[in-house]
Short mmCIF file of N, CA and C in Angstrom, two decimals:
data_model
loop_
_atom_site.label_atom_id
_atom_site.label_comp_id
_atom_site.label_asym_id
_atom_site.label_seq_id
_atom_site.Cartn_x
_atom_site.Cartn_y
_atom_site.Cartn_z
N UNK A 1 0.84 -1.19 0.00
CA UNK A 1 0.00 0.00 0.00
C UNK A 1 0.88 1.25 0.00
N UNK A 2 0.10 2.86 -0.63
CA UNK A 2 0.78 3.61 -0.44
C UNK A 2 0.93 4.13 0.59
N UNK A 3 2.11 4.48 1.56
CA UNK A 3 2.21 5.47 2.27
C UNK A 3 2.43 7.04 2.44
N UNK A 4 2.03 8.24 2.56
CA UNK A 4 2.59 9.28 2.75
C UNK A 4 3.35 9.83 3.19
N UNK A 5 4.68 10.59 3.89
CA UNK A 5 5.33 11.02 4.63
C UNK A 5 4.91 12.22 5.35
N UNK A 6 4.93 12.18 6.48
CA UNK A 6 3.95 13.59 6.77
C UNK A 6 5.00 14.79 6.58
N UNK A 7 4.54 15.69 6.34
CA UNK A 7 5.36 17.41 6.19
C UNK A 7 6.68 17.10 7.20
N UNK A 8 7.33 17.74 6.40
CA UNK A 8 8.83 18.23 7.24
C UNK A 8 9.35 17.00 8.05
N UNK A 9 9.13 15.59 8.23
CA UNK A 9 9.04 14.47 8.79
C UNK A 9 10.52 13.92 8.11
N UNK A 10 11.33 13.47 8.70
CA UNK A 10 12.28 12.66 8.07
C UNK A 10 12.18 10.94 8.36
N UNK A 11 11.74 11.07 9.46
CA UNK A 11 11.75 9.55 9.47
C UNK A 11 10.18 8.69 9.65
N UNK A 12 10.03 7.52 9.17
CA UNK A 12 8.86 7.02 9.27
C UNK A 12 8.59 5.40 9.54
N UNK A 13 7.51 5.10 10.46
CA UNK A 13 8.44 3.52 10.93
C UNK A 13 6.53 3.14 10.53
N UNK A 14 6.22 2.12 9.89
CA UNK A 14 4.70 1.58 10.04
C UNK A 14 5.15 0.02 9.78
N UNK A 15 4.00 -0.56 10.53
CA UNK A 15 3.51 -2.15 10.68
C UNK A 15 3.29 -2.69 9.38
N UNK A 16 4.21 -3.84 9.23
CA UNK A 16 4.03 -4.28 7.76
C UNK A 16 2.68 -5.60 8.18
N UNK A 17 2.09 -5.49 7.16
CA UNK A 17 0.16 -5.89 6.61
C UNK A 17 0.77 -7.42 7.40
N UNK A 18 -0.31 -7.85 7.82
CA UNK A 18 -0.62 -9.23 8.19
C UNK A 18 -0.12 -10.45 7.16
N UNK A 19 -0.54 -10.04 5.78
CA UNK A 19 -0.58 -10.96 4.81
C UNK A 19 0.80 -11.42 4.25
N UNK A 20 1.59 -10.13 4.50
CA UNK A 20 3.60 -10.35 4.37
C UNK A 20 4.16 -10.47 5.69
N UNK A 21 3.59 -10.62 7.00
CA UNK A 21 4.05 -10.36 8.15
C UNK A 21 5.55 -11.65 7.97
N UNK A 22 5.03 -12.62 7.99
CA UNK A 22 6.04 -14.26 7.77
C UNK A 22 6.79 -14.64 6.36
N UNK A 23 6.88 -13.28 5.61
CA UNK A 23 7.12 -13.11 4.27
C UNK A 23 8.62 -12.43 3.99
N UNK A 24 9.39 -12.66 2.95
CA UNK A 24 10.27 -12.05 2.50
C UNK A 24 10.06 -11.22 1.61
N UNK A 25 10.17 -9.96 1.82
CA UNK A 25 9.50 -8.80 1.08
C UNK A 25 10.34 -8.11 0.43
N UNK A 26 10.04 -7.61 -0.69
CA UNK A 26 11.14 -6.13 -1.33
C UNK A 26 10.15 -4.94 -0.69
N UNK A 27 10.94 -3.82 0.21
CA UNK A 27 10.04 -2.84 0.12
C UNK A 27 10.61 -1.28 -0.27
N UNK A 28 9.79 -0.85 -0.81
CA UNK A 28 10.12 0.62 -2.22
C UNK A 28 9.88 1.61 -1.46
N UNK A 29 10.98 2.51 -1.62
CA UNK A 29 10.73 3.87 -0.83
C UNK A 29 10.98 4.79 -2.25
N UNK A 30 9.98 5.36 -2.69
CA UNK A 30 9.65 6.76 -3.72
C UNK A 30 9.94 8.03 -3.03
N UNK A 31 10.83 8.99 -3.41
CA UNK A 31 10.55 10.01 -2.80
C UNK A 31 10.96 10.65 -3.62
N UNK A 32 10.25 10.84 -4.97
CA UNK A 32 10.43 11.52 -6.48
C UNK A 32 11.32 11.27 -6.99
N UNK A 33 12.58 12.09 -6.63
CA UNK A 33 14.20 12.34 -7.59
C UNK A 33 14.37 10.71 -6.85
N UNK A 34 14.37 9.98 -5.88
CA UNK A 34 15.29 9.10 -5.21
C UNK A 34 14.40 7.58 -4.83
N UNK A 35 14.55 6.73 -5.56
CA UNK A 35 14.03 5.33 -5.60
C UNK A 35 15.04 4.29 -4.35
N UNK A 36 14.56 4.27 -3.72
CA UNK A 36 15.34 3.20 -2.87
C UNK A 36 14.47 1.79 -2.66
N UNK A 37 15.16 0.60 -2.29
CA UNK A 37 14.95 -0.64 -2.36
C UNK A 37 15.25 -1.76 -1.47
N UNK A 38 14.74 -1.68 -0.34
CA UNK A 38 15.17 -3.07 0.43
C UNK A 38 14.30 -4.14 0.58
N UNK A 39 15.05 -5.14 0.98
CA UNK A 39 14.55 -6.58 1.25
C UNK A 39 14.12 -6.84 2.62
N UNK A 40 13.48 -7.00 2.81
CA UNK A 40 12.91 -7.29 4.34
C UNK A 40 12.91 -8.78 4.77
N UNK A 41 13.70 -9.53 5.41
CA UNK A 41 13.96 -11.14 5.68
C UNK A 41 13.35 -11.15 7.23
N UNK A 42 12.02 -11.85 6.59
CA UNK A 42 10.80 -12.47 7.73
C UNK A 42 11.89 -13.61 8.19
N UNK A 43 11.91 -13.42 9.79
CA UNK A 43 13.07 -14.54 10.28
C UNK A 43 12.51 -14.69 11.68
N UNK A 44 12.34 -16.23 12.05
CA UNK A 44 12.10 -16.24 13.59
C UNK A 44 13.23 -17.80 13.79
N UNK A 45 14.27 -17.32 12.95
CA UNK A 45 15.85 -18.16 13.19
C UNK A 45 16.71 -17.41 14.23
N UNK A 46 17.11 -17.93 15.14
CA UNK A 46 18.34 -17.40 16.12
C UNK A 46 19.80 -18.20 15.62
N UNK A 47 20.55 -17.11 15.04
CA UNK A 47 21.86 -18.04 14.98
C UNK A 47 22.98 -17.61 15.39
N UNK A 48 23.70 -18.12 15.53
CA UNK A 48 24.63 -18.04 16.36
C UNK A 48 26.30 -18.68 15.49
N UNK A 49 27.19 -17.74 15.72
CA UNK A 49 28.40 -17.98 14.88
C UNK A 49 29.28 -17.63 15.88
N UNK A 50 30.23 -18.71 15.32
CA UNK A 50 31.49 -19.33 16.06
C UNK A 50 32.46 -19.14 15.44
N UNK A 51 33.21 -17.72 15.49
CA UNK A 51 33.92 -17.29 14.55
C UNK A 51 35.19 -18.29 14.57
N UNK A 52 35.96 -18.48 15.55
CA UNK A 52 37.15 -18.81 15.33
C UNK A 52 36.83 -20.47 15.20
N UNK A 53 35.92 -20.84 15.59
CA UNK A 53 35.71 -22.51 14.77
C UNK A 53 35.16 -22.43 13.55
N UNK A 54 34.46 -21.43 13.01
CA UNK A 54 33.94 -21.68 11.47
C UNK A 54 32.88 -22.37 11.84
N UNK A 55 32.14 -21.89 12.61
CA UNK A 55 30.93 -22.81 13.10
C UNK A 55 29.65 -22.11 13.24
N UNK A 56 28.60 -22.32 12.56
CA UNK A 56 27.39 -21.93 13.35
C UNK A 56 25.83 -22.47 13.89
N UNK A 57 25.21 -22.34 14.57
CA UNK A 57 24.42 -22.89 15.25
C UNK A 57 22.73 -21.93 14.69
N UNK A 58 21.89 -22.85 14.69
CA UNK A 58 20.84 -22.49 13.80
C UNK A 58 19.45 -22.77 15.04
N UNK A 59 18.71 -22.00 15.74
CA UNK A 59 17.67 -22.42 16.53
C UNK A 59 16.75 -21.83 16.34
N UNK A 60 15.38 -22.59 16.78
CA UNK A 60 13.95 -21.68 16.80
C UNK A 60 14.05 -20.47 18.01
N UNK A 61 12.66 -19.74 17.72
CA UNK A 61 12.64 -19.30 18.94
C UNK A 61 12.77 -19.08 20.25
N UNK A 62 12.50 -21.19 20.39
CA UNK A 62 12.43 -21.50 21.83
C UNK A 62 13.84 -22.00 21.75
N UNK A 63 14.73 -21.75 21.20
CA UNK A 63 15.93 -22.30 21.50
C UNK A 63 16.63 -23.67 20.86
N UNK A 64 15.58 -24.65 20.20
CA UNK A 64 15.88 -25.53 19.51
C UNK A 64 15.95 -25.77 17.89
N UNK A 65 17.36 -26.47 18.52
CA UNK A 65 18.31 -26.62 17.35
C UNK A 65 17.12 -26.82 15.84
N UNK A 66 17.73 -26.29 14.93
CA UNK A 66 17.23 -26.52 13.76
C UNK A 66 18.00 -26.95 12.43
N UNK A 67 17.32 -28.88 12.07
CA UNK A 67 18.36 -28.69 11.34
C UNK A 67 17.87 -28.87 9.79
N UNK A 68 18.42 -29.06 9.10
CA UNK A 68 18.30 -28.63 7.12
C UNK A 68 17.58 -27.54 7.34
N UNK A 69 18.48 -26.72 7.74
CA UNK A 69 18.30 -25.32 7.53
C UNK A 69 19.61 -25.09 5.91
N UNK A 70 19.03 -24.30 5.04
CA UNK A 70 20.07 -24.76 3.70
C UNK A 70 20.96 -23.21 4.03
N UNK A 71 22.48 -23.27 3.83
CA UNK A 71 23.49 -22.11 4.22
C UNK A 71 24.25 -22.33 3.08
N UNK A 72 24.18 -20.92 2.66
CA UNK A 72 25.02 -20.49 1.44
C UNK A 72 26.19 -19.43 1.85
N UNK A 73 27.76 -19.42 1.84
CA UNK A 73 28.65 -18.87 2.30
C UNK A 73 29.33 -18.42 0.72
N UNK A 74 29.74 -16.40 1.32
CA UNK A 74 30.28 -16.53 -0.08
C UNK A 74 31.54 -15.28 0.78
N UNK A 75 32.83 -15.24 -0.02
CA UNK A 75 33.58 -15.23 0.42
C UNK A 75 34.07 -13.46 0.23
N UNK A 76 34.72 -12.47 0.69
CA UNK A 76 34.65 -11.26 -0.37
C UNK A 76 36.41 -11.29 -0.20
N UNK A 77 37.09 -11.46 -1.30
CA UNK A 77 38.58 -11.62 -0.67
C UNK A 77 39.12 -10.08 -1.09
N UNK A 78 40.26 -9.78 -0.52
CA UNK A 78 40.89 -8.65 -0.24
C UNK A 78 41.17 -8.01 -1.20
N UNK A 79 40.59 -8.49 -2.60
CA UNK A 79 41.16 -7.54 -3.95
C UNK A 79 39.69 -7.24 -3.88
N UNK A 80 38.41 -7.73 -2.92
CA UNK A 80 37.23 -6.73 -3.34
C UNK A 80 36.45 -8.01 -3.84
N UNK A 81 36.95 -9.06 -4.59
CA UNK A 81 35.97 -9.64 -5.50
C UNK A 81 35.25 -10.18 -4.07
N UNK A 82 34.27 -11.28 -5.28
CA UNK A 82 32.77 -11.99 -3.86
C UNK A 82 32.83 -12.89 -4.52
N UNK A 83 33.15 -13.93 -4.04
CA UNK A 83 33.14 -15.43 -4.73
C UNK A 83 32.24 -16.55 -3.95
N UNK A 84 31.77 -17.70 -4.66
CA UNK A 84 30.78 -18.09 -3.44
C UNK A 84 31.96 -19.39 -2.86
N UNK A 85 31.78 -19.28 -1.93
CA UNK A 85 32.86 -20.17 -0.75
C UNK A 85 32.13 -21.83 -0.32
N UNK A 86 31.15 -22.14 0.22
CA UNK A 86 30.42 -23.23 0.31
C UNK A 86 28.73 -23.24 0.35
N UNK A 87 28.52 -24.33 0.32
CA UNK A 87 27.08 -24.31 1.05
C UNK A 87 26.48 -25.75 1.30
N UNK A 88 25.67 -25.52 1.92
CA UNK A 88 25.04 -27.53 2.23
C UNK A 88 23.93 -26.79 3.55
N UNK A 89 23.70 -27.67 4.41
CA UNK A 89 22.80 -28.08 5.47
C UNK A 89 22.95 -28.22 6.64
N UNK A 90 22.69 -26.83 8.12
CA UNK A 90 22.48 -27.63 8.76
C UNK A 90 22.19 -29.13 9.22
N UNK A 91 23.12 -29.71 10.05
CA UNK A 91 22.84 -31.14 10.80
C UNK A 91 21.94 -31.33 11.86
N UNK A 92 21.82 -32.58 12.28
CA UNK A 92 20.22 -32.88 12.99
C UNK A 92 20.27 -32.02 14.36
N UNK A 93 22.44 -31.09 14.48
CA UNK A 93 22.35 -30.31 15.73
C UNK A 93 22.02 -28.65 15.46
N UNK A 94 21.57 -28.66 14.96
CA UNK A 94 21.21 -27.58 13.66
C UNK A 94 23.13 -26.65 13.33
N UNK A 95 24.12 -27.65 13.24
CA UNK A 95 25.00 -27.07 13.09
C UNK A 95 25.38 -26.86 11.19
N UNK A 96 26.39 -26.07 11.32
CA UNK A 96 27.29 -26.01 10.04
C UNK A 96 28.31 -25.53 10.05
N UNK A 97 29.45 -26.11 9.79
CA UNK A 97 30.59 -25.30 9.96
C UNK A 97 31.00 -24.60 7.70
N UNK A 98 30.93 -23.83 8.22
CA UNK A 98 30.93 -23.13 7.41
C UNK A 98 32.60 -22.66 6.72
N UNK A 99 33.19 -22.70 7.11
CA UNK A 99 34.67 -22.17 6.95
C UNK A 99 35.73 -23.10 6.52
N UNK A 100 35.58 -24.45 6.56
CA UNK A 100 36.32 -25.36 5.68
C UNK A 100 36.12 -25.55 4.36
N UNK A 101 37.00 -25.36 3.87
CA UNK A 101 36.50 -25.65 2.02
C UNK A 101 38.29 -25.81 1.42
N UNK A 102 38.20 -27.06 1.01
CA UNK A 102 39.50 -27.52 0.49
C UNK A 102 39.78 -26.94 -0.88
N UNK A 103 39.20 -26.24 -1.44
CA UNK A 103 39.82 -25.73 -2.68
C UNK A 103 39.93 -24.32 -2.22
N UNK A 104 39.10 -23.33 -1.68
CA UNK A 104 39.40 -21.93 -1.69
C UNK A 104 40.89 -21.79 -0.72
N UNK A 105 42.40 -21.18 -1.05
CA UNK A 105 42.74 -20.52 0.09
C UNK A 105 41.87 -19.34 0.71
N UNK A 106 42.52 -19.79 2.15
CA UNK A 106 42.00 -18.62 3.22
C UNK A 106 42.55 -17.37 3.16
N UNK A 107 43.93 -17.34 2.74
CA UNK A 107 44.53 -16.45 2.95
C UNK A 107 44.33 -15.03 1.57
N UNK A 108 43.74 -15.02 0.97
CA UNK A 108 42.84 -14.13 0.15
C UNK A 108 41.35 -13.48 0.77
N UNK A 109 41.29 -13.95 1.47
CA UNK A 109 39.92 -13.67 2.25
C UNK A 109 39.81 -12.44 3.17
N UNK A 110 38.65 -11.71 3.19
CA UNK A 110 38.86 -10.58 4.11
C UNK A 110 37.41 -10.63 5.16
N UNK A 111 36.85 -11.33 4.44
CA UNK A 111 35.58 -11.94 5.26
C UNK A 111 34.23 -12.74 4.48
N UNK A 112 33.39 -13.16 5.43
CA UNK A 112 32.42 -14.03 4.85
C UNK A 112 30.92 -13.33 4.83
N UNK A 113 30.36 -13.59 3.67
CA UNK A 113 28.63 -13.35 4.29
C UNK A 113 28.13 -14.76 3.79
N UNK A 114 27.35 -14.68 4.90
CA UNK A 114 26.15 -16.44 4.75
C UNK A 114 25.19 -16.13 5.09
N UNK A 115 24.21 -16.60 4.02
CA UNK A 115 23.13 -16.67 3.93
C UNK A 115 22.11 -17.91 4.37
N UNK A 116 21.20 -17.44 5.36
CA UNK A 116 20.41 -18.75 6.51
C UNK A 116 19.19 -18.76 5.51
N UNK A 117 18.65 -19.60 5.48
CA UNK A 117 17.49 -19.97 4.62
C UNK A 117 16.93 -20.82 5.13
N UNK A 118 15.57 -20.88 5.77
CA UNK A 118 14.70 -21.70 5.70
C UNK A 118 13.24 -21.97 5.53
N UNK A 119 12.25 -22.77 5.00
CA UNK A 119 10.98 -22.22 4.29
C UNK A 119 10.44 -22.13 5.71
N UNK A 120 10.49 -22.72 6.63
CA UNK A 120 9.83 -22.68 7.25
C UNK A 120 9.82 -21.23 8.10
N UNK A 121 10.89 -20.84 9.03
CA UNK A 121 11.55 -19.76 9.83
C UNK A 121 11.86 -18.99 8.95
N UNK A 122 12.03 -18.65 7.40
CA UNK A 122 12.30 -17.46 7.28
C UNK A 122 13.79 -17.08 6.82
N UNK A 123 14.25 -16.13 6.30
CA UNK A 123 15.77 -16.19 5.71
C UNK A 123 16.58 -15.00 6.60
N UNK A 124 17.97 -15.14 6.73
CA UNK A 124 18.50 -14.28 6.76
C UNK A 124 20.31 -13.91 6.62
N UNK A 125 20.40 -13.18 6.90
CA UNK A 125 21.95 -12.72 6.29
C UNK A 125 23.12 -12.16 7.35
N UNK A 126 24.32 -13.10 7.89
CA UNK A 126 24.82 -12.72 8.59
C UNK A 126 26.32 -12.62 7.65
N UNK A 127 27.33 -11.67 8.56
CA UNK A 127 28.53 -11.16 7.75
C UNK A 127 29.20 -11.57 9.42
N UNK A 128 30.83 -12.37 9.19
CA UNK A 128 31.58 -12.55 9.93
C UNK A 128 33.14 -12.26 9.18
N UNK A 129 34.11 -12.32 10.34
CA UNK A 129 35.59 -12.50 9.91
C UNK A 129 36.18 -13.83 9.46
N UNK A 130 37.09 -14.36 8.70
CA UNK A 130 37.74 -15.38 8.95
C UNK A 130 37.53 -16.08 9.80
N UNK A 131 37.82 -17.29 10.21
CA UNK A 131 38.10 -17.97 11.89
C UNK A 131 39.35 -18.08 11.72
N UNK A 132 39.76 -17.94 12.82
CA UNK A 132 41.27 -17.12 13.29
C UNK A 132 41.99 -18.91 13.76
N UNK A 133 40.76 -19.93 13.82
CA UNK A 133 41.24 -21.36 14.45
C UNK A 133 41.74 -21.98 13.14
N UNK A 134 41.06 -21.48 11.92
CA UNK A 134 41.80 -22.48 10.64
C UNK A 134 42.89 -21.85 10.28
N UNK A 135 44.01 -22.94 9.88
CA UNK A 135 45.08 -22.65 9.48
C UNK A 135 44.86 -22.59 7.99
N UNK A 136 45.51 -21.22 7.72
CA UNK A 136 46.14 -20.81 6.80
C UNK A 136 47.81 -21.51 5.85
N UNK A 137 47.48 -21.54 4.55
CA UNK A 137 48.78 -21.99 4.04
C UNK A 137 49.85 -21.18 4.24
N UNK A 138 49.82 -19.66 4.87
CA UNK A 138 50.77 -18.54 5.24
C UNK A 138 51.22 -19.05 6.51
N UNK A 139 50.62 -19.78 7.25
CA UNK A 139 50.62 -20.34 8.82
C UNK A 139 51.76 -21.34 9.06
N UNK A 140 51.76 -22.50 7.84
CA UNK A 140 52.21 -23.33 7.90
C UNK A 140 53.92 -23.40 7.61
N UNK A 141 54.89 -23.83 8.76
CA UNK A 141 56.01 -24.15 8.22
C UNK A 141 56.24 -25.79 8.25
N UNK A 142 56.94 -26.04 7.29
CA UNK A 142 57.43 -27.60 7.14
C UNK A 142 59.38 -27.76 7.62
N UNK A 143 59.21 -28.61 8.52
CA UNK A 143 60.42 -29.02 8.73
C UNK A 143 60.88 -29.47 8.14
N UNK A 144 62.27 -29.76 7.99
CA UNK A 144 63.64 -30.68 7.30
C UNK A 144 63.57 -31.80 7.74
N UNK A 145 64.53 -32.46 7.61
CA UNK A 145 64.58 -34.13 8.42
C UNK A 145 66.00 -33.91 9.55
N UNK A 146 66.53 -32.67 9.04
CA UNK A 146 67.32 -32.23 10.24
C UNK A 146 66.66 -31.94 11.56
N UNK A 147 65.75 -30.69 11.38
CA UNK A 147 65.11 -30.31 12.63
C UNK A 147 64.33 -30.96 12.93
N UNK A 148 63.44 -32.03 12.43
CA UNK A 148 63.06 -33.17 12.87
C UNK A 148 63.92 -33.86 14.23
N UNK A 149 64.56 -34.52 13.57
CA UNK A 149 65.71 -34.85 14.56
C UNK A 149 66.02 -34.18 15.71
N UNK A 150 66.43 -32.75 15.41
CA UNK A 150 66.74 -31.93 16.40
C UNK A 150 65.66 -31.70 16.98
N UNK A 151 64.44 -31.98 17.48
CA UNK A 151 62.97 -31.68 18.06
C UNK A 151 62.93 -33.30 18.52
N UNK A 152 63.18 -34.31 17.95
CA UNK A 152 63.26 -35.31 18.63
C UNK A 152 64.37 -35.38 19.36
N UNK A 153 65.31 -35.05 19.64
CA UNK A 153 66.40 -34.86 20.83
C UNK A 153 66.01 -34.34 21.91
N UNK A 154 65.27 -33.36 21.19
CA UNK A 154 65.37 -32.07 22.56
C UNK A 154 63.84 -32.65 23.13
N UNK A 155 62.92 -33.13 22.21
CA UNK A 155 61.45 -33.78 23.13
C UNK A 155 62.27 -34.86 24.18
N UNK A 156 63.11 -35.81 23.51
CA UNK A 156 63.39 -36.94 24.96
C UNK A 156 63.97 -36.61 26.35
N UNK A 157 65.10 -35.58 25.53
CA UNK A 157 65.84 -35.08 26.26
C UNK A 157 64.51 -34.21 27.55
N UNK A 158 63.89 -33.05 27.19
CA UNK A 158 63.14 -32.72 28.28
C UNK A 158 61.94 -33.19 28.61
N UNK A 159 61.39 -34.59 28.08
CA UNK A 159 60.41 -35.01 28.28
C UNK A 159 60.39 -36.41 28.38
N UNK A 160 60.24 -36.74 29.37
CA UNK A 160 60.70 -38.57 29.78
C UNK A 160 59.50 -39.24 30.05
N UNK A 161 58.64 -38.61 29.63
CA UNK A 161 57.59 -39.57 29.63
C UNK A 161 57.17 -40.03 27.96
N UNK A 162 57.41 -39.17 26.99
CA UNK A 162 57.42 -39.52 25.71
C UNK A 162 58.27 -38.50 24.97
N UNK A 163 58.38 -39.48 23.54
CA UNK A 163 59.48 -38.35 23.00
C UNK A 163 58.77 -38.71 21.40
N UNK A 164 59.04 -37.79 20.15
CA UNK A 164 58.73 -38.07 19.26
C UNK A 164 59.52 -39.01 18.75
N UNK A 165 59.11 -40.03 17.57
CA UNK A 165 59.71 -40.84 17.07
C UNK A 165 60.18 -42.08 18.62
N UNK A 166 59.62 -42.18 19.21
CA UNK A 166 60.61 -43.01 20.69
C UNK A 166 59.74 -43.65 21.10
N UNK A 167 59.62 -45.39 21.18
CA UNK A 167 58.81 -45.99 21.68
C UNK A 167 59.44 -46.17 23.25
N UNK A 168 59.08 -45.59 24.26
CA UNK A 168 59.68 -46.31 25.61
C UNK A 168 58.63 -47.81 26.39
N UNK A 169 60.03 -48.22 27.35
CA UNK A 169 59.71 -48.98 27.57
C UNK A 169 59.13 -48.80 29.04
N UNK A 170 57.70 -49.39 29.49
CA UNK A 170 57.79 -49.46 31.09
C UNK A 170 58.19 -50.18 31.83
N UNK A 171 58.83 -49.86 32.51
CA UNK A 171 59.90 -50.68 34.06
C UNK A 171 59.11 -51.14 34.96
#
């Protein structure tokens, strides 16, 4: 329906109709020279993200877990682009970890948006950082077969209850 703005009024807040209340809506703001456009995401999902596990948790109202809830993750990496990163299903704990994906590196990444979807509850759109718990290929160093060695010396040497590479024996 149309609305008016009253005189000299800048801001305006009204009750969206019964019939879109549980609805995902586009709604149009006209104000002659200036067309604006948002989406309104009918949501009675609580979720919950676990940044540094790459994890998030999907519940009803009352708190229970919800699961095939469908999650779409897309990635925006540091040159700007938006690439889509994963997606699949809440599990029967209404979980998803969201942040593992064996082909994208991490280390291009500057953050995530994922998208919650479900017919039942309603959609919506959360934006997080990296998880700071997955390792990165920038993260990783690989040893020699020297310092190997030298880390197995120095584990027996200060650690006598186990050492790498060292089967002991009990007395």
């Amino acid at each position: 329906s149309i609305k008016t703005l009253p005189h000299k009024s800048t801001n305006y807040s009204f009750d969206i109709n019964k019939d879109y209340e549980n609805k995902n809506v586009i709604i149009e703001v006209d104000c002659g020279q200036k067309k604006v456009f948002r989406t309104y995401f009918s949501c009675s999902l609580k979720v919950s993200i676990i940044e540094n596990y790459a994890e998030l948790k999907v519940t009803d109202g009352k708190g229970v877990p919800v699961p095939q809830v469908y999650i779409k993750a897309f990635s925006q990496q540091t040159n700007g682009e938006v690439k889509f990163f994963k997606d699949g299903y809440t599990d029967m704990r209404g979980k998803f970890e969201y942040g593992y994906n064996n082909t994208e590196k991490l280390t291009n990444i500057d953050k995530l948006s994922i998208l919650v979807m479900s017919d039942k509850h309603g959609s919506l759109i959360k934006e997080c950082k990296l998880p700071t718990m997955v390792v990165k290929d920038a993260d990783v160093n690989f040893l020699n077969a020297r310092q190997v060695q030298k880390y197995r010396k120095w584990s027996f040497k200060n650690n006598k209850k186990a050492a790498v590479g060292k089967v002991l024996k009990k007395k």
